[in-house]
PDB file of C-alpha atoms in Angstrom:
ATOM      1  CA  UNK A   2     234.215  65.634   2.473  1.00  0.00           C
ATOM      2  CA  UNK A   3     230.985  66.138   4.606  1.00  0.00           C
ATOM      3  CA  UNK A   4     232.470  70.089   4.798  1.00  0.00           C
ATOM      4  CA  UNK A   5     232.219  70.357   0.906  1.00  0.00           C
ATOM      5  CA  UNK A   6     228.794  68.588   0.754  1.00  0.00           C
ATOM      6  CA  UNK A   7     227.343  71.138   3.299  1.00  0.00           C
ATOM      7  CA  UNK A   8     229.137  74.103   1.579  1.00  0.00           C
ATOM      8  CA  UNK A   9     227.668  72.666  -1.764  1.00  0.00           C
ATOM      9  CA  UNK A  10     224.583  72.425  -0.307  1.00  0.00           C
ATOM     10  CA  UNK A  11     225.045  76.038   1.664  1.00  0.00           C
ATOM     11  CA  UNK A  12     225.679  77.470  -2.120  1.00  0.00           C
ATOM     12  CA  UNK A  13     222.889  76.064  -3.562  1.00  0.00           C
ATOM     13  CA  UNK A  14     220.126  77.292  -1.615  1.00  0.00           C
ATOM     14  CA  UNK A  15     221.870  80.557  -1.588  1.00  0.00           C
ATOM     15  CA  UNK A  16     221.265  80.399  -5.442  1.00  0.00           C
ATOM     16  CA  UNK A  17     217.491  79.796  -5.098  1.00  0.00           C
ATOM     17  CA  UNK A  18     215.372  82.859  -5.188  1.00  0.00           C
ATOM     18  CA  UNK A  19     212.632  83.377  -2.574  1.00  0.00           C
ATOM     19  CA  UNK A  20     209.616  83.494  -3.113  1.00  0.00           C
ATOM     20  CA  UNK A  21     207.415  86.418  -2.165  1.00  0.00           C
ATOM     21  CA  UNK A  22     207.863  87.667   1.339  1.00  0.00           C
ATOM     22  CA  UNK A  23     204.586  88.737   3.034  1.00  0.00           C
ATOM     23  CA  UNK A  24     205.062  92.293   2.394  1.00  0.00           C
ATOM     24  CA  UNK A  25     205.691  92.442  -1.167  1.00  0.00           C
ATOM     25  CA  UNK A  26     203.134  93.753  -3.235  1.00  0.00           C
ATOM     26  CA  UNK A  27     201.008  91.194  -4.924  1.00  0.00           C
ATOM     27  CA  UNK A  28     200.071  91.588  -9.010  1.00  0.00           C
ATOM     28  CA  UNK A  29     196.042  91.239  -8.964  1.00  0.00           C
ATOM     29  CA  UNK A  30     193.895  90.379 -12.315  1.00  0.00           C
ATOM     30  CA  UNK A  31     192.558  93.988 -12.873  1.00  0.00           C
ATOM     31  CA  UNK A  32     196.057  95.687 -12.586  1.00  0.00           C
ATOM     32  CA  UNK A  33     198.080  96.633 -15.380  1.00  0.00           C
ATOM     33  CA  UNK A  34     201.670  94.741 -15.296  1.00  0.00           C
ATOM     34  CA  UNK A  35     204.464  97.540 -14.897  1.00  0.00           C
ATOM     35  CA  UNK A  36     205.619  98.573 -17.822  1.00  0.00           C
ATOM     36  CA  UNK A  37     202.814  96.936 -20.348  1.00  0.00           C
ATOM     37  CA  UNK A  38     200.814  99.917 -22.352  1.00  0.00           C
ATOM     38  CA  UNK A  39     197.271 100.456 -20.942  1.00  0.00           C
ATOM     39  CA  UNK A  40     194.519  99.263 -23.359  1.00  0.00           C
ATOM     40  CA  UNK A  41     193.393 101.245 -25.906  1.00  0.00           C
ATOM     41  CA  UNK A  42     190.109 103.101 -25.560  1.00  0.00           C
ATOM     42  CA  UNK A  43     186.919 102.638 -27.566  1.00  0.00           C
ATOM     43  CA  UNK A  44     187.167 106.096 -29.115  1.00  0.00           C
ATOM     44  CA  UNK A  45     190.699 105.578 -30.517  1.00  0.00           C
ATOM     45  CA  UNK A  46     189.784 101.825 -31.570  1.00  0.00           C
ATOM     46  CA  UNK A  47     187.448 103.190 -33.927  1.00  0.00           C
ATOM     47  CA  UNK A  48     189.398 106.143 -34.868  1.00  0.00           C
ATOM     48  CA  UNK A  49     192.523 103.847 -36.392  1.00  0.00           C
ATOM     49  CA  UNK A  50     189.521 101.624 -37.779  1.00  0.00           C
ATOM     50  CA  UNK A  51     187.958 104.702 -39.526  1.00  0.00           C
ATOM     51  CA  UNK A  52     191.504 105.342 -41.062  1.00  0.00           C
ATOM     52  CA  UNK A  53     192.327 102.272 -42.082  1.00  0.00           C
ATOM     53  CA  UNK A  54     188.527 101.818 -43.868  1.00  0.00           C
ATOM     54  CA  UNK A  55     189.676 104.781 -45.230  1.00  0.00           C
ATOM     55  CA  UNK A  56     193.173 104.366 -46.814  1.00  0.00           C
ATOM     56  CA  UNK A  57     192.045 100.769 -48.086  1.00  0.00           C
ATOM     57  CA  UNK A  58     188.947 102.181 -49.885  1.00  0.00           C
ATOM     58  CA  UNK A  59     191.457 104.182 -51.885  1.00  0.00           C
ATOM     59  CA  UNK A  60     193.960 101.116 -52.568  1.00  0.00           C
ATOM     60  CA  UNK A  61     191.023  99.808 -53.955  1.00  0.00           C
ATOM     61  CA  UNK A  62     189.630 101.714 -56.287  1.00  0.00           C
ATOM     62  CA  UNK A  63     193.812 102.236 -57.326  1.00  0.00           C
ATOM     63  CA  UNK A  64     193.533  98.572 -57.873  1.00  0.00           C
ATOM     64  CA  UNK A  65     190.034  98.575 -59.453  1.00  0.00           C
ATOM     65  CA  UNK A  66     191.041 101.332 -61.528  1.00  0.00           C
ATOM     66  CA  UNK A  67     194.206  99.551 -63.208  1.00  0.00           C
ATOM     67  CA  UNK A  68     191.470  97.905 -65.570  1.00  0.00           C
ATOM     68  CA  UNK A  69     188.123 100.381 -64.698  1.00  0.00           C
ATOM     69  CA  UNK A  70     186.642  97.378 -63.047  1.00  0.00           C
ATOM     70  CA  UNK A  71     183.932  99.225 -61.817  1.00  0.00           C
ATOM     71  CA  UNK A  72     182.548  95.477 -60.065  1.00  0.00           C
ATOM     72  CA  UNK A  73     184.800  95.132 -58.215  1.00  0.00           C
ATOM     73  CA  UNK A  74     184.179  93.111 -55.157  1.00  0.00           C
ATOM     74  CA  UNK A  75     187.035  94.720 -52.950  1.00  0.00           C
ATOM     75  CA  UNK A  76     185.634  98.424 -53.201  1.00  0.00           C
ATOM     76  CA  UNK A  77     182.220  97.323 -51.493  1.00  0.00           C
ATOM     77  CA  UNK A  78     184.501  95.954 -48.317  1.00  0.00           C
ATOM     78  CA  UNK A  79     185.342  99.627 -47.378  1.00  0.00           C
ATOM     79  CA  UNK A  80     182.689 101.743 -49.004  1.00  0.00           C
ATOM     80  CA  UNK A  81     179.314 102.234 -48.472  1.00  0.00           C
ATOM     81  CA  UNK A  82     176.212 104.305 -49.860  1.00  0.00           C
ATOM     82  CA  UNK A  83     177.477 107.433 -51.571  1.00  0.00           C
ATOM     83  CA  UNK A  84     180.928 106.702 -51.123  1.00  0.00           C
ATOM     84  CA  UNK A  85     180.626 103.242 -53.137  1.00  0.00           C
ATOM     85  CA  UNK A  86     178.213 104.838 -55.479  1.00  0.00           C
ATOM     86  CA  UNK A  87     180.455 107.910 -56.676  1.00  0.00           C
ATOM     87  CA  UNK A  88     183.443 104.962 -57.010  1.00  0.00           C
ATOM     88  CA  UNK A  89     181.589 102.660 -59.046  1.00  0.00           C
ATOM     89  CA  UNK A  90     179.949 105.355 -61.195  1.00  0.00           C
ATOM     90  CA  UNK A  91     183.722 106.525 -61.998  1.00  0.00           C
ATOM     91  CA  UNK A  92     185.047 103.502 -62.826  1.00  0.00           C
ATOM     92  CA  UNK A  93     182.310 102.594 -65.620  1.00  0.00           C
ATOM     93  CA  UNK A  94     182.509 106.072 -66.805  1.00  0.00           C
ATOM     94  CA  UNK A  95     186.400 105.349 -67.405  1.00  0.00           C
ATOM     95  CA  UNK A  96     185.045 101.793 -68.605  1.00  0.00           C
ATOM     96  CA  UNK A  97     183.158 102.784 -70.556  1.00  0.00           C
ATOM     97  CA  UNK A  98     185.691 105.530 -72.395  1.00  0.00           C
ATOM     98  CA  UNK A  99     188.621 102.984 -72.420  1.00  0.00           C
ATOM     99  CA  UNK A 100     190.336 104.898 -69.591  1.00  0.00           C
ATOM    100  CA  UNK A 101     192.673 102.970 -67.180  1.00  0.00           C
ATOM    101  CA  UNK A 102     194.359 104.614 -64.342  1.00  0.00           C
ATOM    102  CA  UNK A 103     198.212 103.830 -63.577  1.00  0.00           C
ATOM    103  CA  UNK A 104     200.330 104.889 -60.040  1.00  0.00           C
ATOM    104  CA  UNK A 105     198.970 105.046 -56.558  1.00  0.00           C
ATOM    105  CA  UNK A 106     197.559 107.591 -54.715  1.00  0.00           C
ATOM    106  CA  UNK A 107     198.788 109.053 -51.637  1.00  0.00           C
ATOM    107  CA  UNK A 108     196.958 109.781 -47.975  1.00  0.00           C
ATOM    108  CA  UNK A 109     197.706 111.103 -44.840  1.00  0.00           C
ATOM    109  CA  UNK A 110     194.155 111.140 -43.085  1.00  0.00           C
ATOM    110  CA  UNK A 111     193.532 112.519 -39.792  1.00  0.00           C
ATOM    111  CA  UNK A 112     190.763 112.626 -37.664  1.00  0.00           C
ATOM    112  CA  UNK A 113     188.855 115.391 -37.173  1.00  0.00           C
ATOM    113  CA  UNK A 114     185.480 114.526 -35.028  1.00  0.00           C
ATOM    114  CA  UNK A 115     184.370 110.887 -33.609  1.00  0.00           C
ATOM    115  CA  UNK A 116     180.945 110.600 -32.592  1.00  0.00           C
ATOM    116  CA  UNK A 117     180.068 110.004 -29.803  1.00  0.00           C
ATOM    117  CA  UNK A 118     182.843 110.755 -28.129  1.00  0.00           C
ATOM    118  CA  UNK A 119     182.802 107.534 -25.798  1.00  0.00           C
ATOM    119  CA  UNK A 120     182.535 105.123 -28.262  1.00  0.00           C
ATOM    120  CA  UNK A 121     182.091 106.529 -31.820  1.00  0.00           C
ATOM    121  CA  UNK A 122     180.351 105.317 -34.868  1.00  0.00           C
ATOM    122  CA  UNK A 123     180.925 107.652 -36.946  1.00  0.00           C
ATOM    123  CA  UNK A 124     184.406 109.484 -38.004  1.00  0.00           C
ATOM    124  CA  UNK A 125     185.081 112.227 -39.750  1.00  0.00           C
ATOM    125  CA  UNK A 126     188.739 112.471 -41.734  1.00  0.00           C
ATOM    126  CA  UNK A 127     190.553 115.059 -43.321  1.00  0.00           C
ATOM    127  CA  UNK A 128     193.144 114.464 -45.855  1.00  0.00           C
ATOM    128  CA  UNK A 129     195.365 115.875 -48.036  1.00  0.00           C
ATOM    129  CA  UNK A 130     195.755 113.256 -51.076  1.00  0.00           C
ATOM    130  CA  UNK A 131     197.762 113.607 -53.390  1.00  0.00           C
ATOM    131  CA  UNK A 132     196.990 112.261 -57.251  1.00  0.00           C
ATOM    132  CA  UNK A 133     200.470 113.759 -58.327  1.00  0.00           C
ATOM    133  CA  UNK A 134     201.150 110.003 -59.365  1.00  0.00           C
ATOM    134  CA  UNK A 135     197.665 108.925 -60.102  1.00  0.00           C
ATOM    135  CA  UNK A 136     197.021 109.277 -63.554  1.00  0.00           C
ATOM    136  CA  UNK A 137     194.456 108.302 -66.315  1.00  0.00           C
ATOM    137  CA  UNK A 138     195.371 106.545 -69.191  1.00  0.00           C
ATOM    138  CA  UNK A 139     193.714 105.683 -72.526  1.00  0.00           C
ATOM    139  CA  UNK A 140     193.169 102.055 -72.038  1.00  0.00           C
ATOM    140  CA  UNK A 141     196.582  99.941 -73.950  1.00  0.00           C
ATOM    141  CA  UNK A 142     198.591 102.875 -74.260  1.00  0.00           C
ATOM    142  CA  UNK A 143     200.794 105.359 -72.636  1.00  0.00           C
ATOM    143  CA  UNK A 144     198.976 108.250 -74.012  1.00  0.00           C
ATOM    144  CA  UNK A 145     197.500 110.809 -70.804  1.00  0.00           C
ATOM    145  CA  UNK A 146     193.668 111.282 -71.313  1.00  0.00           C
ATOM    146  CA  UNK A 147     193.977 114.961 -70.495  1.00  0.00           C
ATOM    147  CA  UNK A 148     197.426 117.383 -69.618  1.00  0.00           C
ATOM    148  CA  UNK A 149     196.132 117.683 -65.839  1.00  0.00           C
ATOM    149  CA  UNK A 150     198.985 116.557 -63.572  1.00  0.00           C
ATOM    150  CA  UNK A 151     197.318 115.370 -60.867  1.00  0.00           C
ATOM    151  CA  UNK A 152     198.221 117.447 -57.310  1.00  0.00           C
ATOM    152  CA  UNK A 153     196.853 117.696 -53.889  1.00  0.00           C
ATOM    153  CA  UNK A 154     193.429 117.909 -53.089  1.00  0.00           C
ATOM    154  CA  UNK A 155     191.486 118.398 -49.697  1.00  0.00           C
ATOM    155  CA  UNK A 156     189.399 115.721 -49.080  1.00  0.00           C
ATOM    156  CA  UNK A 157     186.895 115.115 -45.998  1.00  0.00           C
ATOM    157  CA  UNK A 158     185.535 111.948 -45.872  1.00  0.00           C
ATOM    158  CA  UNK A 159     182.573 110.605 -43.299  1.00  0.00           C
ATOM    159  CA  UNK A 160     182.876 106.607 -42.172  1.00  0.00           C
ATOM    160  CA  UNK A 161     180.495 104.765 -40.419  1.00  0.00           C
ATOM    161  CA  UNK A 162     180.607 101.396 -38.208  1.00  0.00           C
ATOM    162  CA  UNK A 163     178.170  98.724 -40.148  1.00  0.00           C
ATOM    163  CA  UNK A 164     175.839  96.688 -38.609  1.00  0.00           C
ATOM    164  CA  UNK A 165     178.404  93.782 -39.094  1.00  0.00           C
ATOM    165  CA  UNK A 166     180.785  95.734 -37.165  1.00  0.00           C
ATOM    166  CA  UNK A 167     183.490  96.528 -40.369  1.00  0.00           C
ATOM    167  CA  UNK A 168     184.011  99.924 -40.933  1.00  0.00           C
ATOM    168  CA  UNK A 169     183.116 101.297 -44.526  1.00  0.00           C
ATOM    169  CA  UNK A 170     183.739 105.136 -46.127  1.00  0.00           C
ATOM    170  CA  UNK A 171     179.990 106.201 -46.319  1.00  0.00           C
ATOM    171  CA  UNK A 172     181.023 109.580 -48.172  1.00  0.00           C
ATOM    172  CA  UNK A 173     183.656 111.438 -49.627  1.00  0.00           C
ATOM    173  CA  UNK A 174     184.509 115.104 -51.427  1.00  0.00           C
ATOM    174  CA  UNK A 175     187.633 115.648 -53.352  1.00  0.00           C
ATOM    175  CA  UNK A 176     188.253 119.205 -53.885  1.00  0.00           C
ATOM    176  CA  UNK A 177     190.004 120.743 -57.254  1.00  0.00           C
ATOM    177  CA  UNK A 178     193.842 120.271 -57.071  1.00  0.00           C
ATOM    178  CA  UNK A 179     195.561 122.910 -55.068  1.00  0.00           C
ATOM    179  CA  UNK A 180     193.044 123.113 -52.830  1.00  0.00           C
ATOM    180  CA  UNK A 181     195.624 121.706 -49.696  1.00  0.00           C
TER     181      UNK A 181
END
């Protein structure tokens, strides 16, 4: 019996892992753990910001636009200055004319300068929307306002980091369709 009590105990501390041996390499604070991703920098942080200001300014003037609410409180969270301005205007013109507009627009932004390049404020975007299935409506109907299809356009578009930190869509040009 004592045999099988010092072969149980034998096995047992063979099962126990060791701790670290003098020369293994010790993990410090600043080090990045193998395998774990490095942290981002500053200038693509505000680059994915930038594009996500971007692509939610248009989901909300989609969503303002489904009734022309031209007061809406959601475009002013991701556009700024002339960018809110040339939204608003637009939606009180279609407002004002009974116009709705139906579908979604689509975006593929990309980045085309950051300023400065260490830590930007300010991004510029390229994009290639497409309004193919973004289309204005005579308010309570299903009647088209005009025969345009809708298409792709080239848009550049400048955003800026606010003083609170958000990032807002501070302007925007939409070429004629076709143009990308």
């Amino acid at each position: 019996m004592t045999a099988a009590v010092i072969g149980v105990v034998l096995l047992a501390a063979g099962c126990q892992s060791p701790g670290p041996t003098p020369t293994s390499p010790q993990q410090t604070d600043h080090e990045t753990p193998p395998g774990a991703a490095p942290a981002p920098s500053p200038a693509d942080v505000a680059k994915s910001q930038a594009i996500e200001a971007y692509r939610n300014m248009w989901a909300a003037m989609a969503r303002a636009g489904e009734t022309s609410d031209w007061r809406s409180l959601e475009l002013a969270r991701y556009a700024t200055d002339n960018a809110l301005t040339t939204i608003t205007r637009s939606l009180y013109t279609d407002h004002f004319n009974h116009v709705v507009t139906r579908g979604w627009p689509r975006n593929a932004p990309t980045v085309t300068s950051a300023e400065p390049a260490s830590d930007p404020s300010t991004v510029m975007l390229s994009d290639c929307g497409d309004s193919t299935r973004w289309l204005k409506y005579q308010e309570g109907t299903s009647t088209l306002v005009d025969d345009k299809p809708g298409g792709r356009q080239s848009i550049v578009a400048e955003v800026k980091r606010q003083a609170d930190g958000a990032w807002r869509v501070t302007q925007f040009a939409v070429q004629g369709v076709g143009s990308c």
